[in-house]
Amino acid sequence: MALKTPQEYLDDLRKMNINLYMFGEKIENYVDHPIIRPSINAMAMTYKLAQDPEHEDLMTATSSLTGEKINRFCHLHQSPEDLIKKVKMLRLLGQKTGCCFQRCVGMDAFNAVYNTTYEIDQANGTNYHQRFVDFMKYVQENDLAVDGCMTDARGDRSKRPGEQPDPDAYLRVVERREDGVVVRGCKLHQTGMINSHEMLVMPNNTLKDDEKDWAICFAIPVDTPGMIYVYGRQSCDTRKLEGGDVDTGNKYFGGQEVMTIFNNVFVPNERIFMNGEVEFSGTLVERFAGYHRQSYGGCKVGVGDTLIGAAKAITDYQGVSKASHVKDKLIEMCHLNETLYSCGIACSAEGRKTAAGNFLIDLLLANICKLNVTRFPYEIARLAQDLAGGFFVTMPSEKDFANPEIGSLVKKYSTSRSDVPVEHRQRMLRLIENLTMGCAAVGYLTESMHGAGSPQAQRIMITRLVDLEHRKELAEKLCGVKENTDVDWK
Amino acid sequence: MKLRIKFCGGCNPIINRSKLVKAIKDELGRAVNFEIVEQQADVGLIVGGCPVCCVNLSQIEDQARHWVVVGGYLLDHKQIPVDQLPQKVTEKLLEKGGDKSC
Ligand SMILES: Cc1cc2nc3c(=O)[nH]c(=O)nc-3n(C[C@H](O)[C@H](O)[C@H](O)COP(=O)(O)OP(=O)(O)OC[C@H]3O[C@@H](n4cnc5c(N)ncnc54)[C@H](O)[C@@H]3O)c2cc1C
Ligand code: SF4
């Protein structure tokens, strides 16, 4: 079965035995939990659109491992065209869900692990790459969702993993057995974790020789014994418990982040893809982060499209759409959004083949992409809030609109253009709230800031990848500080 | 006539692709009997949502003997007013699909 239906995907989740806590309580049926379900719906869209002839050209690819048609989220990129189509696919998903749809982190992780394991084996004569290829075939043949798992709890940020007072601040090997290892630690912020079948765990940093226990990369099923999950709160999350469908803003979809605790978890040898090779930890981190920084040039742009659409709609509903400053602000939002997209496309078009055969984005341009992403969605959100007016943060609840005593008055004073139903205005304002300060702002704003690394991480990469001395010499030659041998004609 | 229709992925379309295809099918149906096929078509129609038209023709070329390519408001690289697209595309399909030469 190369392509799963959304229903088959949901059925898979129902069969999983997940040890999950939320609001201090154990959650038994998480698939139907009103706070969690929108995030499952968002992931389900990655399955749904792959079945749709109007989207399959982006949503599917031909596997380089099996020759079968697979979901592009399971694909190892084989060309710059594949990298570009990935960005377009993520934009499409952002447009359709208006939130984080969670499946890209795994795709970015396994593209990075695929080419890094190949290079480890070349250098050390190990057998990780073939193991990983076997794992990837299993993922592709069963159309699995995989969580990409990198960020540790990290403890004191000024200390390295090996220097932490609590060594579990970074996930590590605590026991080595003949048939595998036992790991302990915690990965924070895990996007879509309990909506995934498998997780692919990677080290968080460049490690030193005496930090071999932290240099561990592996994959396990999400319902492996010893795993404990604690659901992350999102702003306004309990509105989903109120039973309405207006105040949530996004009626169908949402994101998910989960605190993921590895409480002495066994990993069998055949699922280990790095074990102590500290010299490759930096390469793996850099490549995963690079792929993920490219991703944001697609997914955040798609969500941006929905916010621009919401801003346009609300200016129509409120009767200001003809004002020149309104048009100007909408254009500015588009300009910012398409700039992000341009960066996503550019780092893909400049992608290169790795020794393993899959394609890697241009790392400099991917970091430029992500650094812009740390800023532009905030400006787009600011402009949307400017155009929306203040009612999206002061508007009464949908229950007040429905109240038999005051409902008609609430509606009367919430009406803007008389030919626009008040409920349309109400819904659109709630969507803007959702995207700029509610549940979806987790993905659209804060994840834009910190996801795939905080802005300083991109600046460090840019410093490494840009040759400033070369630029200095260009200037020195032009102004005559250095001899310019190019001009050799009389 | 055997017709293959291949959509782009639809990430940022500037035309309504489904509406266009429906209009083309209506128009074509008035002129000729046709069936939608996946392979061995007399003519294939690529429906790209924008002028980029990022469907990779080389990967599907053997599915039809001739191809008509729409990319946003472009029909086989020529700009066409959007409201004339259904009619012009149909004409092209009939022209290319009726030609049995290889
Ligand atoms: C919504 C969301 C989803 C995410 N999803 C995933 C996921 O699916 N998988 C995953 O692995 N990770 C995920 N992440 C994690 C993300 O990669 C981290 O948030 C990011 O790397 C920043 O780490 P942090 O949150 O620990 O912040 P910190 O590292 O504590 O950063 C806070 C500030 O401290 C600065 N700082 C940190 N360390 C130092 C230092 N040593 N010296 C000087 N300054 C320093 C930073 O530059 C920043 O300004 C997600 C994050 C978010 C917010
Ligand atoms: S043709 Fe245009 S709209 Fe369609 S997938 Fe390609 S870029 Fe997106």
XYZ file of C-alpha atoms and ligand atoms in Angstrom:
653
model
C 0.000 0.000 0.000
C 1.899 3.037 -1.239
C -0.683 5.720 -0.472
C -2.870 5.693 2.649
C -6.288 7.325 2.760
C -6.988 9.812 5.597
C -9.346 7.228 7.097
C -6.647 4.538 7.102
C -4.297 7.027 8.751
C -6.850 7.757 11.494
C -7.438 4.038 11.973
C -3.682 3.607 12.513
C -3.720 6.231 15.272
C -6.607 4.502 17.020
C -4.560 1.316 17.234
C -1.614 3.029 18.921
C -1.029 2.703 22.620
C 0.109 6.197 23.577
C 1.031 7.159 27.122
C -0.256 10.731 26.986
C -0.984 13.369 29.644
C -2.763 16.689 29.336
C -3.956 19.109 32.044
C -2.505 16.709 34.628
C -4.590 13.767 33.482
C -3.945 10.675 31.436
C -5.737 10.815 28.074
C -7.088 7.512 26.815
C -8.807 8.375 23.510
C -6.703 11.176 22.123
C -7.905 10.814 18.531
C -11.338 12.190 19.425
C -10.158 14.735 21.985
C -11.460 18.158 20.890
C -8.142 19.887 21.671
C -6.089 17.305 19.778
C -8.383 16.432 16.866
C -7.732 19.593 14.797
C -4.029 18.713 14.730
C -4.868 15.197 13.516
C -7.096 16.726 10.832
C -4.170 18.860 9.658
C -1.892 15.826 9.374
C -4.714 13.903 7.640
C -4.706 16.556 4.896
C -1.214 15.384 3.887
C -2.870 12.045 3.072
C -6.029 13.492 1.565
C -4.370 15.815 -0.962
C -2.078 13.032 -2.196
C -5.208 11.249 -3.449
C -6.524 14.274 -5.302
C -5.715 14.500 -9.055
C -5.687 18.284 -8.692
C -2.794 18.129 -6.209
C -1.015 14.814 -6.721
C 1.648 16.339 -8.964
C 3.043 18.118 -5.892
C 1.899 15.651 -3.254
C 3.402 12.486 -4.715
C 6.723 11.398 -6.148
C 8.370 8.257 -7.497
C 10.451 6.531 -4.854
C 14.166 6.321 -5.588
C 14.242 3.167 -3.445
C 11.275 1.154 -4.734
C 10.171 2.842 -7.969
C 6.660 3.115 -6.493
C 4.425 6.174 -6.342
C 4.704 7.546 -2.793
C 3.631 10.523 -0.751
C 6.191 13.293 -1.255
C 6.440 13.593 2.539
C 8.218 10.189 2.411
C 10.486 11.129 -0.482
C 14.263 11.441 -0.717
C 14.755 14.462 -2.978
C 16.349 13.426 -6.285
C 16.783 16.795 -8.021
C 16.414 20.562 -7.578
C 12.953 20.084 -9.115
C 12.056 17.774 -6.210
C 13.293 20.393 -3.725
C 11.191 23.064 -5.443
C 8.122 20.830 -5.481
C 8.598 20.228 -1.768
C 8.369 23.992 -1.121
C 5.274 24.242 -3.300
C 3.677 21.274 -1.560
C 4.257 22.892 1.839
C 2.783 26.163 0.633
C -0.276 24.275 -0.612
C -0.707 22.522 2.754
C -0.330 25.845 4.604
C -3.060 27.310 2.421
C -5.403 24.388 2.957
C -4.959 24.111 6.746
C -3.948 27.607 7.935
C -1.655 25.996 10.489
C 1.311 23.713 11.010
C 0.482 20.356 9.401
C 3.432 18.659 11.132
C 4.695 16.159 8.577
C 7.657 18.124 7.187
C 9.985 17.741 10.196
C 10.271 13.991 9.574
C 10.844 14.458 5.851
C 13.644 16.914 6.624
C 15.123 14.555 9.202
C 15.269 11.528 6.962
C 16.766 13.410 4.024
C 19.540 14.570 6.382
C 20.013 11.153 7.993
C 20.086 9.478 4.565
C 23.079 11.434 3.302
C 24.878 11.665 6.665
C 24.748 7.902 7.318
C 26.220 7.304 3.870
C 29.159 9.551 4.712
C 29.645 7.953 8.134
C 29.836 4.521 6.503
C 32.283 5.768 3.870
C 34.549 7.135 6.575
C 34.230 4.378 9.173
C 33.116 1.219 7.355
C 29.932 1.045 9.429
C 26.578 -0.257 8.253
C 24.189 2.570 9.162
C 23.142 3.607 5.673
C 21.749 0.212 4.651
C 19.836 0.049 7.949
C 18.432 3.459 7.238
C 17.484 2.508 3.676
C 15.566 -0.476 5.103
C 13.786 1.854 7.513
C 12.950 4.278 4.681
C 11.504 1.481 2.540
C 9.264 0.539 5.454
C 8.185 4.188 5.823
C 7.497 4.599 2.114
C 5.716 1.282 1.629
C 3.387 1.991 4.561
C 3.043 5.757 3.966
C 4.032 6.543 7.534
C 4.150 9.908 9.277
C 7.527 10.373 10.983
C 8.347 12.965 13.635
C 11.769 14.644 13.351
C 13.109 14.786 16.857
C 16.103 16.993 17.618
C 15.624 19.631 20.328
C 16.676 18.498 23.814
C 15.661 19.995 27.151
C 19.146 21.589 27.122
C 19.362 22.639 30.779
C 21.904 25.430 31.286
C 22.477 26.928 27.822
C 26.029 27.996 28.717
C 27.097 24.365 29.234
C 27.770 21.609 26.705
C 25.844 18.295 26.949
C 28.753 16.638 28.759
C 29.017 19.521 31.256
C 25.363 19.638 32.398
C 24.719 18.980 36.108
C 21.934 16.654 34.942
C 23.374 14.627 32.040
C 19.826 13.772 30.885
C 19.373 17.413 29.847
C 20.442 16.051 26.454
C 19.116 12.645 25.388
C 21.860 10.019 25.818
C 22.678 6.332 25.893
C 22.500 5.076 29.493
C 23.035 1.387 28.795
C 24.691 -0.555 25.999
C 23.503 -4.104 25.273
C 24.397 -6.707 22.699
C 21.105 -6.174 20.847
C 20.790 -2.400 21.214
C 20.947 0.564 23.580
C 18.785 2.116 26.289
C 18.283 5.885 26.043
C 17.084 8.499 28.532
C 16.252 12.176 28.105
C 13.595 14.483 26.732
C 12.933 16.115 23.408
C 10.874 19.297 23.767
C 8.452 21.024 21.383
C 7.922 17.893 19.261
C 5.674 18.867 16.386
C 2.992 16.327 15.536
C 4.630 13.667 17.730
C 1.556 11.696 18.734
C 0.076 12.128 15.248
C 3.056 10.211 13.837
C 3.692 6.490 13.475
C 7.438 6.705 14.045
C 9.978 9.170 15.358
C 13.474 9.770 14.020
C 15.705 10.978 16.841
C 18.902 12.967 16.227
C 21.532 14.625 18.414
C 21.018 18.306 19.082
C 24.581 19.672 18.732
C 28.051 19.346 17.399
C 29.623 17.047 19.980
C 33.134 16.526 21.314
C 35.143 13.295 21.607
C 34.123 12.760 25.230
C 30.413 13.141 24.377
C 29.885 9.859 22.487
C 26.861 8.893 24.596
C 24.976 11.878 23.234
C 25.871 11.072 19.584
C 22.910 8.794 19.015
C 20.478 8.716 16.081
C 17.678 6.168 15.830
C 14.051 5.519 14.893
C 11.356 3.906 17.050
C 7.572 3.582 16.866
C 5.825 6.359 18.780
C 4.107 3.817 21.032
C 7.359 2.200 22.196
C 7.276 1.185 25.902
C 8.905 3.756 28.177
C 7.775 6.760 26.153
C 5.803 9.424 28.054
C 4.075 12.306 26.245
C 2.865 15.552 27.778
C 0.702 17.696 25.515
C 1.876 21.288 25.029
C -0.608 24.082 25.712
C -1.422 26.639 23.073
C -2.906 30.057 23.574
C -6.743 29.826 23.619
C -6.618 25.984 23.460
C -9.570 25.461 25.815
C -11.886 27.316 23.441
C -11.990 23.972 21.622
C -13.772 22.548 24.679
C -16.563 25.141 24.572
C -18.560 23.319 21.925
C -18.862 26.171 19.414
C -17.187 26.571 16.058
C -16.749 30.346 15.723
C -14.462 31.386 18.572
C -11.824 28.775 17.667
C -11.110 30.802 14.521
C -9.985 27.840 12.464
C -12.942 25.475 12.387
C -11.069 22.341 11.335
C -7.307 22.461 11.783
C -4.551 23.136 14.299
C -0.965 22.348 15.232
C 0.544 20.180 17.950
C 3.715 20.185 20.072
C 4.440 17.542 22.671
C 6.981 17.168 25.462
C 8.508 13.785 24.665
C 10.119 11.916 27.541
C 12.325 8.869 26.965
C 12.186 7.096 30.292
C 14.825 4.382 29.735
C 13.707 3.317 26.276
C 15.211 0.353 24.437
C 16.337 0.849 20.831
C 17.263 -2.278 18.823
C 20.484 -2.289 16.778
C 18.699 -2.397 13.422
C 17.093 0.983 14.206
C 20.333 2.757 15.207
C 21.822 5.054 12.533
C 24.608 6.759 14.489
C 26.166 5.612 17.727
C 29.104 7.598 19.024
C 30.318 9.143 15.732
C 30.645 12.612 17.279
C 32.552 13.924 14.247
C 29.343 13.630 12.157
C 26.959 15.142 14.698
C 27.556 18.671 13.365
C 26.920 17.598 9.759
C 23.637 15.951 10.706
C 22.417 18.942 12.730
C 23.439 21.404 10.023
C 21.720 19.460 7.238
C 18.518 18.768 9.144
C 18.334 22.435 10.143
C 19.082 23.441 6.531
C 16.270 21.344 5.097
C 13.923 22.610 7.774
C 14.877 26.240 7.186
C 13.957 25.654 3.525
C 10.597 24.180 4.601
C 9.577 27.444 6.220
C 9.876 29.141 2.818
C 6.833 27.035 1.890
C 4.652 26.296 4.910
C 4.770 29.769 6.495
C 4.051 31.288 3.087
C 0.956 29.127 2.726
C -0.309 30.161 6.155
C 0.605 33.749 5.218
C -1.633 33.384 2.157
C -4.569 32.595 4.448
C -3.816 35.588 6.686
C -3.563 37.891 3.683
C -6.889 36.450 2.519
C -8.422 37.076 5.929
C -7.143 40.670 5.937
C -8.562 41.253 2.474
C -11.913 39.758 3.495
C -12.234 41.772 6.692
C -11.484 45.056 4.892
C -14.242 44.146 2.408
C -16.665 43.241 5.209
C -15.911 46.423 7.152
C -16.197 48.743 4.148
C -12.624 50.031 3.903
C -11.264 47.980 1.011
C -11.173 50.922 -1.401
C -8.910 53.085 0.784
C -5.455 53.480 -0.750
C -3.568 52.725 2.478
C -5.544 49.481 2.832
C -4.589 48.353 -0.668
C -1.027 49.372 0.043
C -0.872 47.313 3.226
C -2.267 44.244 1.481
C 0.375 44.634 -1.222
C 3.052 44.986 1.454
C 1.847 41.729 3.036
C 2.062 39.984 -0.342
C 5.507 41.444 -0.950
C 6.798 40.096 2.361
C 5.161 36.725 1.845
C 6.432 36.240 -1.701
C 9.921 37.266 -0.549
C 9.885 34.311 1.828
C 8.690 32.073 -0.985
C 11.469 33.384 -3.244
C 14.028 32.335 -0.644
C 12.480 28.858 -0.379
C 12.567 28.464 -4.158
C 16.081 29.924 -4.474
C 17.730 27.589 -1.958
C 15.978 24.673 -3.694
C 16.953 25.696 -7.236
C 20.584 25.919 -6.062
C 20.392 22.488 -4.433
C 23.224 20.010 -4.949
C 23.619 16.259 -5.097
C 25.104 14.605 -2.016
C 27.460 11.633 -2.068
C 24.495 9.423 -1.114
C 22.556 10.655 -4.156
C 19.742 12.674 -2.621
C 19.715 16.443 -2.999
C 20.582 19.045 -0.375
C 19.430 22.662 -0.484
C 21.920 25.505 -0.710
C 22.669 26.001 2.961
C 23.437 29.722 2.806
C 20.194 30.569 1.005
C 18.204 28.270 3.306
C 19.569 30.161 6.296
C 18.737 33.489 4.641
C 15.238 32.104 4.083
C 14.793 31.193 7.731
C 16.249 34.468 9.027
C 13.644 36.333 6.966
C 11.010 33.963 8.360
C 11.986 35.045 11.894
C 10.781 38.544 10.952
C 8.335 38.802 8.072
C 5.396 36.806 9.497
C 5.443 39.169 12.492
C 5.181 42.164 10.151
C 2.454 40.455 8.110
C 0.589 39.744 11.359
C 1.038 43.372 12.484
C -0.438 44.628 9.214
C -3.349 42.158 9.489
C -4.083 43.425 12.999
C -3.880 47.023 11.752
C -6.434 46.300 9.018
C -8.735 44.230 11.256
C -9.319 46.937 13.870
C -9.508 46.157 17.565
C -12.713 44.144 17.695
C -10.932 40.814 17.219
C -9.546 41.134 20.755
C -12.627 42.631 22.419
C -15.501 40.864 20.667
C -17.958 38.985 22.908
C -18.076 35.200 22.762
C -20.189 33.362 20.187
C -22.498 32.356 23.065
C -23.354 36.034 23.640
C -24.286 36.342 19.978
C -26.672 33.397 20.468
C -28.115 34.551 23.796
C -31.927 35.020 23.549
C -31.901 38.188 25.688
C -28.874 40.143 24.489
C -27.995 38.336 21.229
C -29.879 40.742 18.951
C -28.204 43.748 20.597
C -24.767 42.154 20.393
C -25.395 41.479 16.693
C -26.747 45.001 16.089
C -23.613 46.605 17.494
C -21.260 44.096 15.864
C -22.592 44.778 12.381
C -20.359 46.650 9.958
C -21.543 46.681 6.322
C -25.277 46.021 6.402
C -25.108 43.616 3.454
C -22.507 41.417 5.178
C -23.898 38.890 7.680
C -22.536 39.708 11.120
C -21.451 36.102 11.538
C -19.086 36.432 8.574
C -17.351 39.355 10.271
C -17.291 37.464 13.554
C -15.696 34.358 11.956
C -13.112 36.314 9.980
C -12.036 38.332 13.023
C -11.651 35.111 15.021
C -9.521 33.624 12.240
C -7.245 36.688 12.364
C -7.062 36.303 16.138
C -6.268 32.594 15.757
C -3.458 33.266 13.290
C -1.859 36.242 15.010
C -2.285 35.480 18.709
C -4.283 32.284 19.151
C -3.497 28.612 18.563
C -2.118 29.090 15.054
C 0.248 31.862 16.160
C 2.290 29.105 17.824
C 3.174 27.877 14.349
C 2.915 31.102 12.376
C 4.863 33.362 14.737
C 6.804 31.691 17.558
C 7.765 28.682 15.489
C 8.878 31.105 12.775
C 11.162 32.643 15.371
C 12.569 29.537 17.081
C 11.639 26.478 15.011
C 14.665 25.088 13.090
C 16.811 27.230 15.377
C 16.598 30.726 16.846
C 17.747 33.650 14.650
C 21.257 33.638 16.093
C 21.759 30.096 14.795
C 21.148 31.365 11.257
C 23.487 34.311 11.761
C 26.236 31.936 12.848
C 25.701 29.847 9.702
C 25.673 32.949 7.497
C 28.968 34.082 9.070
C 30.444 30.680 8.222
C 29.101 30.491 4.687
C 29.720 34.033 3.433
C 33.271 34.938 2.425
C 33.618 38.507 3.717
C 37.318 38.683 2.791
C 36.363 38.071 -0.852
C 33.911 40.944 -0.668
C 36.536 43.173 0.939
C 38.928 42.434 -1.904
C 36.258 43.324 -4.472
C 35.941 46.749 -2.879
C 39.699 47.211 -2.575
C 40.190 46.466 -6.262
C 37.471 48.881 -7.338
C 38.757 51.839 -5.397
C 42.416 51.218 -6.134
C 43.613 50.007 -2.739
C 44.648 46.789 -4.519
C 45.859 46.328 -8.076
C 43.077 45.377 -10.497
C 44.552 43.114 -13.185
C 41.160 42.703 -14.898
C 41.568 46.055 -16.629
C 44.422 45.129 -18.928
C 43.444 47.062 -22.044
C 44.883 50.405 -23.155
C -11.179 10.890 -28.791
C -9.094 9.678 -25.872
C -8.111 12.522 -23.578
C -5.550 12.531 -20.768
C -5.851 15.379 -18.234
C -2.926 16.139 -15.962
C -3.239 18.840 -13.325
C -0.350 20.710 -11.745
C -0.206 20.481 -7.953
C -2.078 23.772 -7.514
C 0.115 25.631 -5.002
C -0.633 29.127 -6.226
C -3.066 29.059 -9.137
C -4.193 32.279 -10.786
C -6.990 30.490 -12.640
C -9.679 28.150 -11.335
C -8.380 24.862 -12.714
C -11.414 22.694 -11.923
C -13.796 25.259 -13.393
C -11.686 25.509 -16.519
C -11.598 21.742 -16.994
C -15.352 21.495 -16.507
C -15.924 24.192 -19.126
C -13.530 22.476 -21.548
C -15.264 19.123 -21.052
C -18.648 20.746 -21.741
C -17.351 22.455 -24.872
C -15.521 19.371 -26.124
C -18.535 17.149 -25.481
C -20.578 19.304 -27.851
C -18.053 18.739 -30.655
C -16.914 15.146 -30.265
C -17.289 11.943 -28.253
C -14.388 11.665 -25.839
C -13.255 9.555 -22.929
C -10.774 10.343 -20.172
C -7.851 7.927 -20.076
C -4.577 7.674 -18.147
C -2.483 6.196 -20.962
C -2.442 6.040 -24.766
C -4.439 9.195 -25.264
C -4.903 10.908 -28.596
C -4.238 14.159 -26.855
C -3.177 15.219 -23.368
C -4.053 18.418 -21.560
C -1.756 19.838 -18.897
C -3.602 22.225 -16.607
C -1.080 24.424 -14.818
C -2.509 26.977 -12.423
C 0.035 29.666 -13.262
C 2.480 30.493 -16.068
C 5.262 28.529 -14.324
C 3.338 25.377 -15.259
C 5.669 23.205 -13.235
C 4.326 19.815 -14.350
C 7.297 17.909 -15.734
C 6.130 16.962 -19.221
C 9.076 14.637 -19.834
C 7.800 12.327 -17.077
C 4.374 11.854 -18.678
C 4.993 12.579 -22.326
C 4.377 8.979 -23.459
C 0.837 9.016 -22.035
C -0.504 10.980 -25.012
C 0.475 11.417 -28.651
C 0.169 15.196 -28.541
C -0.058 17.686 -25.706
C -1.845 20.961 -25.098
C -0.392 22.994 -22.258
C -2.288 25.558 -20.183
C -0.276 27.584 -17.660
C -2.492 30.205 -16.043
C -3.564 32.472 -18.911
C -1.051 30.907 -21.322
C -2.099 28.334 -23.899
C 0.889 26.627 -25.501
C 2.969 29.658 -24.394
C 0.595 32.218 -25.966
C -1.378 34.632 -23.789
C -5.159 34.200 -24.064
C -7.885 36.248 -22.316
C -9.041 34.026 -19.438
C -12.690 34.036 -20.547
C -11.664 32.643 -23.947
C -9.572 29.828 -22.504
C -12.237 27.054 -22.589
C -13.033 27.674 -26.235
C -9.433 28.114 -27.376
C -8.222 25.069 -25.446
C -11.036 22.973 -26.924
C -10.094 24.076 -30.421
C -6.486 23.079 -29.755
C -7.543 19.705 -28.351
C -9.666 18.988 -31.406
C -6.892 20.096 -33.719
C -4.194 18.009 -32.045
C -6.414 15.114 -30.961
C -7.855 14.689 -34.434
C -4.379 14.376 -35.913
C -3.599 10.665 -35.918
C -0.055 11.077 -37.197
C 2.808 10.402 -34.765
C 6.312 25.711 17.777
C 7.636 25.017 17.785
C 7.761 23.783 17.166
C 8.972 23.087 17.207
N 9.049 21.849 16.637
C 10.174 21.114 16.783
C 10.251 19.775 16.310
O 9.306 19.243 15.742
N 11.376 19.068 16.490
C 12.444 19.609 17.119
O 13.438 18.917 17.262
N 12.415 20.864 17.597
C 11.311 21.636 17.441
N 11.277 22.936 17.917
C 12.397 23.407 18.697
C 13.233 24.546 18.124
O 14.194 24.065 17.232
C 13.868 25.279 19.321
O 12.826 26.006 19.954
C 14.992 26.205 18.948
O 16.122 25.471 18.548
C 15.347 27.128 20.118
O 15.625 26.381 21.269
P 14.955 26.750 22.662
O 13.511 26.848 22.467
O 15.496 25.801 23.636
O 15.458 28.213 22.987
P 16.877 28.645 23.555
O 17.953 27.832 22.901
O 16.853 28.674 25.023
O 16.989 30.131 22.997
C 16.524 31.292 23.675
C 17.503 32.429 23.386
O 18.771 32.102 23.946
C 19.798 32.205 22.973
N 20.796 31.178 23.282
C 20.583 29.838 23.422
N 21.738 29.214 23.708
C 22.691 30.156 23.753
C 24.101 30.133 24.004
N 24.737 28.990 24.273
N 24.771 31.306 23.942
C 24.129 32.459 23.666
N 22.819 32.547 23.427
C 22.102 31.414 23.463
C 19.092 31.962 21.643
O 19.799 32.529 20.558
C 17.749 32.638 21.893
O 17.832 34.005 21.614
C 10.085 23.666 17.852
C 9.965 24.922 18.460
C 8.764 25.601 18.436
C 8.657 26.929 19.125
S 1.775 25.447 -12.175
Fe 1.808 27.169 -10.794
S 0.033 26.867 -9.419
Fe 0.437 24.915 -10.409
S 1.759 23.855 -8.931
Fe 3.097 24.846 -10.451
S 3.635 26.817 -9.518
Fe 1.836 25.976 -8.380
